[in-house]
CSV table of C-alpha atoms in Angstrom, one decimal:
chain,number,residue,atom,x,y,z
A,22,MET,CA,6.5,81.9,241.1
A,23,SER,CA,4.7,79.5,242.6
A,24,GLU,CA,3.8,76.4,240.0
A,25,THR,CA,-0.7,75.3,241.0
A,26,TYR,CA,-0.4,71.7,239.4
A,27,VAL,CA,-3.9,69.9,238.2
A,28,ASP,CA,-4.3,66.0,236.4
A,29,VAL,CA,-5.9,67.7,233.3
A,30,LEU,CA,-5.9,71.4,232.6
A,31,VAL,CA,-8.7,72.2,230.0
A,32,VAL,CA,-7.7,75.0,228.1
A,33,GLY,CA,-11.8,76.9,226.8
A,34,ALA,CA,-15.0,77.2,228.5
A,35,GLY,CA,-17.4,77.2,225.3
A,36,LEU,CA,-19.4,74.5,223.8
A,37,SER,CA,-16.0,72.3,224.0
A,38,GLY,CA,-15.0,73.0,227.1
A,39,ILE,CA,-17.8,72.3,229.6
A,40,GLY,CA,-18.8,69.6,228.1
A,41,ALA,CA,-15.2,68.3,229.1
A,42,GLY,CA,-15.1,69.7,232.2
A,43,TYR,CA,-18.6,67.2,233.0
A,44,ARG,CA,-17.1,63.9,230.8
A,45,LEU,CA,-14.1,64.6,233.5
A,46,GLN,CA,-15.8,64.7,237.0
A,47,THR,CA,-18.3,61.0,235.6
A,48,GLN,CA,-16.2,59.4,233.1
A,49,ALA,CA,-12.3,60.2,235.7
A,50,PRO,CA,-13.2,61.2,238.3
A,51,HIS,CA,-10.4,60.4,239.8
A,52,LYS,CA,-8.4,63.5,238.0
A,53,SER,CA,-8.1,67.3,239.5
A,54,TYR,CA,-8.6,69.4,236.2
A,55,ALA,CA,-9.0,73.1,236.3
A,56,ILE,CA,-10.5,75.2,233.0
A,57,LEU,CA,-8.0,78.6,232.1
A,58,GLU,CA,-10.5,80.9,230.4
A,59,ALA,CA,-9.1,83.9,227.9
A,60,ARG,CA,-12.0,86.2,228.7
A,61,HIS,CA,-14.5,86.4,231.8
A,62,THR,CA,-17.6,84.8,231.0
A,63,ILE,CA,-19.1,81.1,229.4
A,64,GLY,CA,-19.0,80.6,225.9
A,65,GLY,CA,-16.1,80.6,224.1
A,66,THR,CA,-17.7,81.6,219.7
A,67,TRP,CA,-21.0,81.8,221.5
A,68,ASP,CA,-20.9,84.6,223.1
A,69,LEU,CA,-18.1,86.9,221.3
A,70,PHE,CA,-20.5,87.1,217.9
A,71,ARG,CA,-22.5,89.4,218.7
A,72,TYR,CA,-24.3,90.5,215.1
A,73,PRO,CA,-27.0,90.5,214.3
A,74,GLY,CA,-29.2,87.4,213.8
A,75,VAL,CA,-26.1,84.8,215.1
A,76,ARG,CA,-27.5,81.5,216.1
A,77,SER,CA,-26.9,78.1,215.8
A,78,ASP,CA,-26.4,75.9,211.4
A,79,SER,CA,-27.3,73.2,213.0
A,80,ASP,CA,-30.4,71.3,214.9
A,81,MET,CA,-29.6,72.1,219.6
A,82,PHE,CA,-30.1,68.4,219.4
A,83,THR,CA,-27.1,67.7,217.8
A,84,LEU,CA,-24.7,70.7,219.1
A,85,GLY,CA,-25.4,70.5,222.8
A,86,TYR,CA,-24.8,67.8,224.9
A,87,PRO,CA,-26.0,65.1,225.2
A,88,PHE,CA,-25.5,64.5,228.8
A,89,HIS,CA,-28.4,67.9,229.0
A,90,PRO,CA,-31.4,68.0,227.1
A,91,TRP,CA,-32.1,71.1,225.1
A,92,THR,CA,-35.4,72.1,226.1
A,93,ASN,CA,-36.5,74.6,224.3
A,94,PRO,CA,-38.6,74.7,221.2
A,95,LYS,CA,-36.5,76.0,218.4
A,96,SER,CA,-34.8,73.4,217.5
A,97,ILE,CA,-32.6,76.2,216.1
A,98,ALA,CA,-31.6,78.3,218.4
A,99,ASP,CA,-30.5,82.3,218.0
A,100,GLY,CA,-26.7,82.8,219.7
A,101,GLY,CA,-28.6,84.0,223.2
A,102,ALA,CA,-30.5,81.1,224.1
A,103,ILE,CA,-26.8,78.7,223.6
A,104,VAL,CA,-24.9,81.2,225.5
A,105,ASP,CA,-27.6,80.3,228.1
A,106,TYR,CA,-28.0,76.8,228.1
A,107,ILE,CA,-23.6,76.6,227.8
A,108,ARG,CA,-24.1,78.7,231.2
A,109,SER,CA,-26.3,76.7,232.7
A,110,SER,CA,-25.1,73.1,232.1
A,111,ALA,CA,-21.4,74.3,233.9
A,112,LYS,CA,-23.8,75.8,236.5
A,113,LEU,CA,-26.1,72.8,236.8
A,114,TYR,CA,-23.1,70.3,236.8
A,115,GLY,CA,-20.5,72.3,238.9
A,116,VAL,CA,-18.6,73.1,235.5
A,117,ASP,CA,-18.0,76.5,236.2
A,118,LYS,CA,-16.6,76.1,239.9
A,119,ARG,CA,-13.0,74.6,237.8
A,120,ILE,CA,-12.9,77.4,235.6
A,121,GLN,CA,-10.3,80.6,236.0
A,122,PHE,CA,-11.5,83.5,234.0
A,123,GLY,CA,-8.8,85.8,232.2
A,124,HIS,CA,-6.7,83.2,232.3
A,125,ARG,CA,-4.9,83.2,228.7
A,126,VAL,CA,-1.8,80.8,227.6
A,127,VAL,CA,0.1,82.0,226.4
A,128,ARG,CA,3.0,78.9,225.7
A,129,ALA,CA,3.2,75.3,227.3
A,130,SER,CA,6.1,72.6,226.9
A,131,TRP,CA,6.0,69.3,228.0
A,132,SER,CA,9.4,67.8,229.7
A,133,SER,CA,9.5,64.0,228.9
A,134,SER,CA,11.4,64.1,232.5
A,135,THR,CA,9.5,65.2,234.3
A,136,ALA,CA,6.3,63.7,232.8
A,137,LEU,CA,4.7,67.1,232.7
A,138,TRP,CA,3.3,70.0,230.8
A,139,THR,CA,5.1,73.2,232.0
A,140,VAL,CA,2.0,76.1,230.8
A,141,ASP,CA,2.8,80.5,231.1
A,142,VAL,CA,-0.4,81.9,231.2
A,143,GLU,CA,-1.2,85.7,232.0
A,144,VAL,CA,-4.2,86.9,234.0
A,145,GLY,CA,-5.5,89.9,233.7
A,146,ALA,CA,-5.5,93.1,231.6
A,147,GLU,CA,-2.1,93.8,233.1
A,148,ARG,CA,-0.9,90.1,231.7
A,149,GLU,CA,0.2,89.2,235.3
A,150,PRO,CA,2.3,85.9,234.7
A,151,VAL,CA,1.6,82.7,237.0
A,152,VAL,CA,2.3,79.4,235.3
A,153,TYR,CA,0.5,76.1,235.8
A,154,THR,CA,1.7,72.5,235.0
A,155,CYS,CA,-0.3,69.0,234.0
A,156,SER,CA,0.0,65.9,233.5
A,157,PHE,CA,-1.8,66.2,230.1
A,158,LEU,CA,-3.6,69.8,228.4
A,159,TYR,CA,-6.4,68.9,226.8
A,160,LEU,CA,-7.2,72.4,223.8
A,161,CYS,CA,-10.9,72.5,224.2
A,162,SER,CA,-10.7,76.4,222.1
A,163,GLY,CA,-11.2,75.7,218.8
A,164,TYR,CA,-9.3,76.9,215.8
A,165,TYR,CA,-11.3,80.5,215.2
A,166,SER,CA,-8.9,83.1,216.2
A,167,TYR,CA,-10.5,85.4,219.1
A,168,ALA,CA,-8.8,88.4,218.0
A,169,ASP,CA,-9.4,88.9,214.3
A,170,GLY,CA,-11.6,88.3,211.4
A,171,HIS,CA,-10.5,87.4,207.8
A,172,GLU,CA,-10.4,90.9,206.8
A,173,VAL,CA,-9.3,92.1,202.9
A,174,GLN,CA,-8.6,94.8,202.5
A,175,PHE,CA,-10.5,96.6,199.4
A,176,ALA,CA,-9.3,99.6,196.8
A,177,GLY,CA,-10.9,103.2,198.0
A,178,GLU,CA,-12.3,101.4,201.6
A,179,ALA,CA,-11.2,104.7,203.1
A,180,ASP,CA,-12.4,106.8,200.9
A,181,PHE,CA,-16.5,105.5,201.9
A,182,THR,CA,-18.1,108.2,204.2
A,183,GLY,CA,-20.3,105.6,206.4
A,184,PRO,CA,-19.2,102.7,209.3
A,185,VAL,CA,-17.3,99.5,208.3
A,186,VAL,CA,-18.3,96.5,210.0
A,187,HIS,CA,-16.4,93.2,211.0
A,188,PRO,CA,-19.4,90.6,211.9
A,189,GLN,CA,-16.2,89.5,215.1
A,190,HIS,CA,-16.3,92.9,216.5
A,191,TRP,CA,-19.5,93.9,216.2
A,192,PRO,CA,-20.1,97.5,217.6
A,193,ALA,CA,-22.7,97.8,220.0
A,194,ASP,CA,-24.1,101.0,218.8
A,195,LEU,CA,-24.5,100.6,215.2
A,196,ASP,CA,-27.1,101.5,214.4
A,197,TYR,CA,-28.5,100.4,210.7
A,198,ARG,CA,-32.4,101.5,211.4
A,199,ASP,CA,-33.6,102.5,207.9
A,200,LYS,CA,-30.1,103.2,206.0
A,201,ASN,CA,-29.1,101.0,202.9
A,202,VAL,CA,-26.8,98.3,204.0
A,203,VAL,CA,-24.0,96.2,202.2
A,204,VAL,CA,-23.6,93.4,203.1
A,205,ILE,CA,-20.7,92.2,201.7
A,206,GLY,CA,-20.2,87.7,201.4
A,207,SER,CA,-22.3,84.6,200.7
A,208,GLY,CA,-21.2,82.5,203.5
A,209,ALA,CA,-23.2,81.1,206.2
A,210,THR,CA,-22.1,84.7,208.9
A,211,ALA,CA,-24.1,86.2,205.7
A,212,VAL,CA,-27.2,84.7,204.9
A,213,THR,CA,-27.8,85.0,208.3
A,214,LEU,CA,-27.3,88.6,208.9
A,215,VAL,CA,-29.6,89.6,205.6
A,216,PRO,CA,-32.7,88.5,207.0
A,217,ALA,CA,-31.8,89.9,210.8
A,218,MET,CA,-31.0,93.4,208.8
A,219,ALA,CA,-33.8,93.6,206.6
A,220,GLU,CA,-36.3,93.5,210.0
A,221,GLN,CA,-35.1,97.1,211.3
A,222,ALA,CA,-33.0,98.9,207.9
A,223,ALA,CA,-34.2,100.2,204.7
A,224,HIS,CA,-33.2,98.2,202.6
A,225,VAL,CA,-30.3,95.2,202.3
A,226,THR,CA,-27.6,94.3,199.5
A,227,MET,CA,-26.1,90.3,200.0
A,228,LEU,CA,-22.9,91.2,197.7
A,229,GLN,CA,-21.3,88.4,196.8
A,230,ARG,CA,-18.1,87.7,194.5
A,231,SER,CA,-19.3,83.5,194.3
A,232,PRO,CA,-23.1,81.9,196.0
A,233,SER,CA,-23.3,78.6,198.2
A,234,TYR,CA,-25.8,76.6,198.3
A,235,VAL,CA,-28.5,77.7,200.6
A,236,VAL,CA,-31.4,75.1,202.1
A,237,SER,CA,-34.2,76.4,204.5
A,238,ARG,CA,-34.8,74.7,207.6
A,239,PRO,CA,-37.8,74.5,210.7
A,240,THR,CA,-37.3,76.4,212.6
A,241,ALA,CA,-38.9,73.8,215.3
A,242,ASP,CA,-38.6,70.6,215.6
A,243,PRO,CA,-42.5,68.9,215.4
A,244,LEU,CA,-41.5,65.1,216.4
A,245,ALA,CA,-39.5,66.9,219.2
A,246,ASP,CA,-42.3,68.4,220.9
A,247,LYS,CA,-44.0,65.2,220.4
A,248,LEU,CA,-41.7,62.6,221.6
A,249,ARG,CA,-40.9,65.8,224.8
A,250,SER,CA,-45.0,65.3,225.5
A,251,LEU,CA,-45.1,61.5,225.6
A,252,LEU,CA,-42.1,60.6,227.3
A,253,PRO,CA,-39.3,61.4,229.9
A,254,GLY,CA,-37.4,64.3,228.6
A,255,ASN,CA,-33.8,62.4,228.2
A,256,LEU,CA,-35.0,60.0,226.4
A,257,ALA,CA,-36.7,61.9,224.4
A,258,HIS,CA,-33.6,63.7,223.7
A,259,ARG,CA,-31.9,60.5,223.6
A,260,MET,CA,-34.2,59.3,219.9
A,261,VAL,CA,-34.5,63.1,218.7
A,262,ARG,CA,-30.6,63.4,218.2
A,263,GLY,CA,-29.9,59.3,217.4
A,264,ARG,CA,-32.8,60.8,214.0
A,265,ASN,CA,-30.9,63.7,213.1
A,266,VAL,CA,-27.2,61.9,213.6
A,267,VAL,CA,-28.9,59.5,211.5
A,268,MET,CA,-30.3,61.7,208.8
A,269,SER,CA,-27.5,64.4,208.6
A,270,THR,CA,-25.4,61.6,207.9
A,271,LEU,CA,-27.3,59.3,205.0
A,272,PHE,CA,-28.1,63.0,203.3
A,273,TYR,CA,-24.3,64.4,203.4
A,274,GLN,CA,-23.5,61.1,202.3
A,275,MET,CA,-26.0,60.4,199.5
A,276,PHE,CA,-24.3,65.1,198.3
A,277,ARG,CA,-21.2,63.1,198.5
A,278,LYS,CA,-21.9,59.7,195.5
A,279,TRP,CA,-25.0,61.0,193.5
A,280,PRO,CA,-23.1,65.8,193.6
A,281,ASN,CA,-25.0,66.8,190.2
A,282,TRP,CA,-28.7,64.8,191.5
A,283,SER,CA,-28.1,66.8,195.1
A,284,ALA,CA,-26.6,69.6,193.4
A,285,GLU,CA,-30.5,70.5,191.6
A,286,ARG,CA,-32.2,69.5,193.4
A,287,LEU,CA,-30.4,72.0,196.4
A,288,ARG,CA,-31.1,74.4,193.5
A,289,LYS,CA,-34.2,73.5,192.7
A,290,GLY,CA,-35.6,73.6,196.4
A,291,ALA,CA,-33.9,77.2,196.3
A,292,GLU,CA,-36.0,78.3,193.2
A,293,ASP,CA,-38.8,76.9,194.6
A,294,GLN,CA,-38.6,79.3,197.4
A,295,LEU,CA,-38.0,82.5,195.6
A,296,ALA,CA,-40.5,81.5,194.0
A,297,GLY,CA,-39.7,83.7,191.0
A,298,THR,CA,-38.6,86.6,192.5
A,299,VAL,CA,-35.3,86.4,192.3
A,300,ASP,CA,-32.5,84.7,189.2
A,301,ILE,CA,-31.7,81.3,191.0
A,302,ASN,CA,-28.5,81.6,187.7
A,303,PRO,CA,-26.1,83.1,188.2
A,304,HIS,CA,-27.2,84.0,192.4
A,305,PHE,CA,-28.3,80.5,193.8
A,306,THR,CA,-26.1,79.0,191.3
A,307,PRO,CA,-22.0,77.8,193.0
A,308,LYS,CA,-19.7,76.4,191.2
A,309,TYR,CA,-18.5,73.4,193.8
A,310,ASN,CA,-20.9,70.4,194.8
A,311,PRO,CA,-22.3,70.1,197.6
A,312,TRP,CA,-20.0,70.5,199.9
A,313,ASP,CA,-17.0,70.9,199.1
A,314,GLN,CA,-18.4,73.7,200.8
A,315,ARG,CA,-20.2,73.9,204.1
A,316,MET,CA,-23.8,74.2,203.7
A,317,CYS,CA,-25.8,77.5,204.5
A,318,LEU,CA,-28.7,77.1,207.0
A,319,VAL,CA,-31.8,79.7,207.0
A,320,PRO,CA,-34.0,78.2,209.7
A,321,ASP,CA,-37.9,79.1,207.4
A,322,GLY,CA,-35.9,80.2,205.6
A,323,ASP,CA,-36.0,83.6,206.3
A,324,LEU,CA,-33.2,85.1,203.7
A,325,PHE,CA,-35.7,83.7,200.8
A,326,THR,CA,-38.3,85.3,202.7
A,327,ALA,CA,-36.7,88.8,202.2
A,328,LEU,CA,-36.4,88.4,199.2
A,329,ARG,CA,-39.3,87.4,198.1
A,330,GLU,CA,-40.4,91.0,200.0
A,331,LYS,CA,-37.9,93.2,198.5
A,332,LYS,CA,-36.4,94.0,201.5
A,333,ALA,CA,-32.8,92.7,200.4
A,334,ASP,CA,-31.4,91.5,196.8
A,335,VAL,CA,-28.7,89.7,196.4
A,336,VAL,CA,-26.0,91.1,193.4
A,337,THR,CA,-23.1,88.6,192.1
A,338,ASP,CA,-19.9,90.8,191.3
A,339,GLN,CA,-17.2,91.4,191.3
A,340,ILE,CA,-16.0,94.8,193.6
A,341,GLU,CA,-13.9,97.2,192.0
A,342,ARG,CA,-13.5,99.1,195.3
A,343,PHE,CA,-14.9,101.9,197.5
A,344,THR,CA,-16.6,105.0,196.7
A,345,PRO,CA,-17.9,107.4,199.1
A,346,THR,CA,-20.8,106.1,198.6
A,347,GLY,CA,-20.9,103.1,198.5
A,348,ILE,CA,-19.5,100.3,196.1
A,349,LEU,CA,-18.7,100.5,192.6
A,350,LEU,CA,-18.6,97.1,191.0
A,351,ALA,CA,-16.4,96.3,188.1
A,352,SER,CA,-20.2,95.6,186.2
A,353,GLY,CA,-19.0,98.2,186.9
A,354,ARG,CA,-22.3,99.0,188.3
A,355,GLU,CA,-22.4,101.2,192.4
A,356,LEU,CA,-24.6,99.9,194.9
A,357,HIS,CA,-25.0,102.4,197.5
A,358,ALA,CA,-24.5,102.2,200.7
A,359,ASP,CA,-24.9,103.7,204.3
A,360,VAL,CA,-23.3,100.5,206.0
A,361,ILE,CA,-20.6,98.5,204.0
A,362,VAL,CA,-20.3,94.7,206.3
A,363,THR,CA,-17.7,93.2,205.7
A,364,ALA,CA,-18.7,89.0,206.4
A,365,THR,CA,-15.6,87.6,204.4
A,366,GLY,CA,-14.8,84.8,207.3
A,367,LEU,CA,-12.6,83.9,210.2
A,368,LYS,CA,-9.2,83.4,211.3
A,369,MET,CA,-8.6,79.3,211.0
A,370,VAL,CA,-5.6,79.3,213.9
A,371,ALA,CA,-4.1,76.1,215.0
A,372,PHE,CA,-4.0,74.8,219.1
A,373,GLY,CA,-4.9,78.4,220.4
A,374,GLU,CA,-2.1,80.4,219.0
A,375,ILE,CA,-0.6,78.9,221.5
A,376,GLU,CA,3.4,78.3,221.6
A,377,LEU,CA,4.6,74.9,222.4
A,378,THR,CA,7.8,72.8,222.5
A,379,VAL,CA,8.2,69.5,223.9
A,380,ASP,CA,11.8,68.9,225.3
A,381,GLY,CA,13.0,72.4,223.9
A,382,LYS,CA,11.6,72.0,220.8
A,383,ARG,CA,9.5,74.7,218.9
A,384,ILE,CA,6.7,72.0,217.9
A,385,GLU,CA,5.2,73.7,214.5
A,386,PRO,CA,1.0,72.6,213.6
A,387,ASN,CA,1.5,71.7,210.5
A,388,GLN,CA,5.1,70.0,210.3
A,389,THR,CA,2.4,67.2,212.9
A,390,THR,CA,0.0,64.4,212.1
A,391,VAL,CA,-3.5,64.2,213.1
A,392,TYR,CA,-3.9,60.8,215.6
A,393,LYS,CA,-7.6,60.1,215.3
A,394,GLY,CA,-8.7,62.9,214.5
A,395,MET,CA,-7.5,64.6,218.5
A,396,MET,CA,-3.6,64.0,218.8
A,397,PHE,CA,-0.6,64.3,217.4
A,398,SER,CA,2.7,63.0,215.9
A,399,GLY,CA,5.7,63.8,218.0
A,400,ILE,CA,2.7,65.3,220.9
A,401,PRO,CA,2.6,63.5,224.4
A,402,ASN,CA,0.4,64.1,227.1
A,403,LEU,CA,-1.7,67.1,224.4
A,404,ALA,CA,-5.7,67.2,222.7
A,405,TRP,CA,-6.7,69.0,220.6
A,406,CYS,CA,-10.9,68.9,220.4
A,407,VAL,CA,-12.0,69.6,216.8
A,408,GLY,CA,-15.6,69.5,215.7
A,409,TYR,CA,-17.3,68.0,212.3
A,410,THR,CA,-17.8,70.2,209.7
A,411,ASN,CA,-20.7,68.4,207.5
A,412,ASN,CA,-22.3,67.8,211.5
A,413,SER,CA,-23.1,69.3,214.5
A,414,TRP,CA,-19.6,70.4,216.2
A,415,THR,CA,-20.2,68.7,219.6
A,416,LEU,CA,-20.4,65.5,218.2
A,417,ARG,CA,-17.4,65.6,217.6
A,418,ALA,CA,-15.7,66.8,220.4
A,419,ASP,CA,-18.0,64.7,223.0
A,420,LEU,CA,-16.6,61.6,221.2
A,421,THR,CA,-12.7,63.9,221.6
A,422,THR,CA,-13.3,64.2,225.0
A,423,GLN,CA,-15.1,60.4,225.7
A,424,TYR,CA,-12.1,58.8,224.3
A,425,VAL,CA,-9.9,60.8,226.5
A,426,CYS,CA,-11.4,60.1,229.0
A,427,ARG,CA,-10.1,56.0,228.3
A,428,LEU,CA,-6.7,57.0,227.3
A,429,LEU,CA,-6.5,58.8,230.8
A,430,ASN,CA,-7.6,55.4,232.1
A,431,HIS,CA,-6.2,53.3,230.7
A,432,MET,CA,-2.7,55.7,231.8
A,433,ASP,CA,-4.1,54.9,235.5
A,434,ARG,CA,-4.5,51.1,235.2
A,435,HIS,CA,-1.2,50.4,233.6
A,436,HIS,CA,0.9,52.7,235.6
A,437,PHE,CA,2.6,55.4,232.6
A,438,SER,CA,2.9,58.8,232.9
A,439,HIS,CA,3.0,59.2,229.7
A,440,CYS,CA,1.4,58.6,225.4
A,441,VAL,CA,2.7,59.9,222.1
A,442,PRO,CA,1.3,59.2,218.8
A,443,ALA,CA,4.6,57.9,217.4
A,444,VAL,CA,5.7,60.1,214.0
A,445,PRO,CA,4.7,57.5,211.4
A,446,ALA,CA,7.0,55.9,208.7
A,447,ALA,CA,7.1,56.8,205.4
A,448,GLY,CA,4.2,56.0,203.4
A,449,ALA,CA,2.5,54.6,206.3
A,450,ALA,CA,-0.3,56.9,207.2
A,451,GLY,CA,-0.7,57.3,202.5
A,452,PRO,CA,-0.7,60.8,201.1
A,453,ASP,CA,-0.3,63.7,203.1
A,454,ARG,CA,-4.1,65.9,202.7
A,455,PRO,CA,-5.1,68.4,204.5
A,456,LEU,CA,-7.2,68.6,208.4
A,457,LEU,CA,-10.0,69.9,206.9
A,458,ASP,CA,-11.3,68.7,203.2
A,459,LEU,CA,-13.5,71.5,202.4
A,460,THR,CA,-12.8,74.0,199.8
A,461,SER,CA,-14.1,76.6,201.5
A,462,GLY,CA,-12.2,80.2,201.7
A,463,TYR,CA,-11.1,80.9,205.8
A,464,ILE,CA,-9.8,76.3,205.6
A,465,GLN,CA,-8.0,77.1,202.3
A,466,ARG,CA,-6.3,80.1,203.9
A,467,ALA,CA,-4.9,78.1,206.8
A,468,ALA,CA,-4.5,74.6,204.6
A,469,GLY,CA,-0.4,75.6,205.0
A,470,ARG,CA,-0.7,76.4,208.6
A,471,LEU,CA,-2.0,73.8,210.5
A,472,PRO,CA,-1.7,69.9,211.3
A,473,HIS,CA,-2.0,67.6,208.7
A,474,GLN,CA,-3.9,64.2,208.3
A,475,GLY,CA,-3.4,60.7,206.2
A,476,GLN,CA,-5.1,58.6,204.0
A,477,ARG,CA,-5.1,55.9,206.1
A,478,ALA,CA,-6.3,54.8,210.2
A,479,PRO,CA,-5.7,56.6,212.8
A,480,TRP,CA,-3.8,59.6,210.7
A,481,ARG,CA,-7.6,60.3,208.9
A,482,TYR,CA,-10.0,63.1,209.6
A,483,ARG,CA,-13.0,61.3,209.2
A,484,GLN,CA,-15.7,63.7,208.9
A,485,ASN,CA,-17.9,60.5,209.5
A,486,TYR,CA,-20.0,60.8,213.2
A,487,LEU,CA,-21.0,56.8,212.7
A,488,LEU,CA,-18.0,55.5,211.8
A,489,ASP,CA,-16.8,57.2,214.7
A,490,LEU,CA,-18.6,56.3,217.4
A,491,ALA,CA,-17.5,52.8,217.0
A,492,THR,CA,-13.9,53.2,216.8
A,493,MET,CA,-14.0,56.4,219.6
A,494,ARG,CA,-15.7,53.5,222.2
A,495,LEU,CA,-14.3,50.1,220.4
A,496,SER,CA,-11.1,50.4,220.3
A,497,LYS,CA,-8.0,49.6,221.5
A,498,VAL,CA,-5.8,52.7,223.1
A,499,ASN,CA,-3.6,50.7,223.1
A,500,ASP,CA,-2.9,50.0,219.3
A,501,ASN,CA,0.9,49.8,218.0
A,502,VAL,CA,1.0,53.2,217.1
A,503,MET,CA,0.7,55.1,220.6
A,504,ARG,CA,3.5,55.4,222.4
A,505,PHE,CA,2.9,54.8,226.5
A,506,GLY,CA,5.6,55.7,228.9
A,507,ASN,CA,6.5,55.4,232.7
A,508,GLY,CA,8.7,58.0,233.3
A,509,VAL,CA,8.1,60.2,236.6
A,510,SER,CA,4.3,60.8,237.2
A,511,GLY,CA,3.0,64.3,237.4
A,512,GLU,CA,1.8,63.8,240.9
A,513,GLN,CA,5.6,62.9,241.8
A,514,ALA,CA,7.4,65.1,240.0
A,515,GLN,CA,5.3,68.7,241.3
A,516,ARG,CA,6.3,67.0,244.9
A,517,LYS,CA,9.4,68.2,244.0
A,518,GLN,CA,8.9,71.6,242.4
A,519,PRO,CA,9.2,74.6,244.9
A,520,ALA,CA,5.4,75.8,245.5
């Protein structure tokens, strides 16, 4: 079987993968690279999710790329516009020419003797086996399972006579016009679905076990529009991006430092939006502090509008069981439904569910410690692109990619073939902590399967862009934690292997 060699193999052609291609071309142009995408199109999760109303929950000036200005009038954009933006970025910079579609990576094996990753790939519906080798493996596939969302098995579900739909697998032909819909959930997906479906449904009920903090934000950004009318596009984009980064970081720090005051302000904001039409307690009074879980953003208060106009309502209760015509609650109340949507969350996975081995030893993700938020103890020449939970994904993703380029250039200057974060000595990283410090259900369910972080740098995965910006741009690559080696180079090893 023939093998294809590239210096850097990128997995995933979504928001992160396209950004990685651009940075590799511009900051490590001497490196050959390819992008493998399991699906047959560009866009990643933004193309995968097709449920009504799907949109960003952060502004596009920070979710978008710093090198490709966002020009759409909407700062909070719908999924289709985001996919178009990602695809136009890929085409504009020629990254689309480096993508191999229908290529699903199933396993990758590192060999210290050759300083190469051997990557097993299945191509197309027939799963034809293909092998790639690379010097550096960069996983830009995110941390959500593309195969399945989190499914909850409800008692009596088979008794319900209507369709039960999970948002990750939205049927294109689902007809909910003039029907009663119950959306189970209170997270970002649920607060998106309810107002979107309420435009056509007879009525939509958001059924939640516990409430979330819901914040209204304008779809358009007047300052951005003004700056774009006065300044060149790139400059206006950078200014708005910088403003939004600073403001989001300050608000996050404020909410964490003064949780009681912040919680009261958030509840007051929801109460003002509801104008007495819905009880703030219990429906919009969470039992946790702000940013213990991710905030739910609603553009132009669309959820609150649907509730005020009685197109939708919210019920806070426990599910006893499904019935043939709806859902029986623990309180004894029954919700009539023609369609039930189970917005019960996503399933988190480590390393894109790729099986990793290093010199024949299988790597268990939960036995590794994250290094600088992107690499892992004991795993050579591999980075995993993971964004922020308290800010736009791309802010962290782009920092990670630029650091990968710095690392590759450092290795070339000093003729290193490989690098690996050393396994921290006992106590060196401090007490183990989950990779993501949120109490959200989807994160808690996966905590035992994901890598962990420590208490001290460089083993911490911080949620602070401004601090990370300084660290990732200015810190030494050779920090006495990263171990470098001068083994056989990837290109030399490839020349020795039969084609």
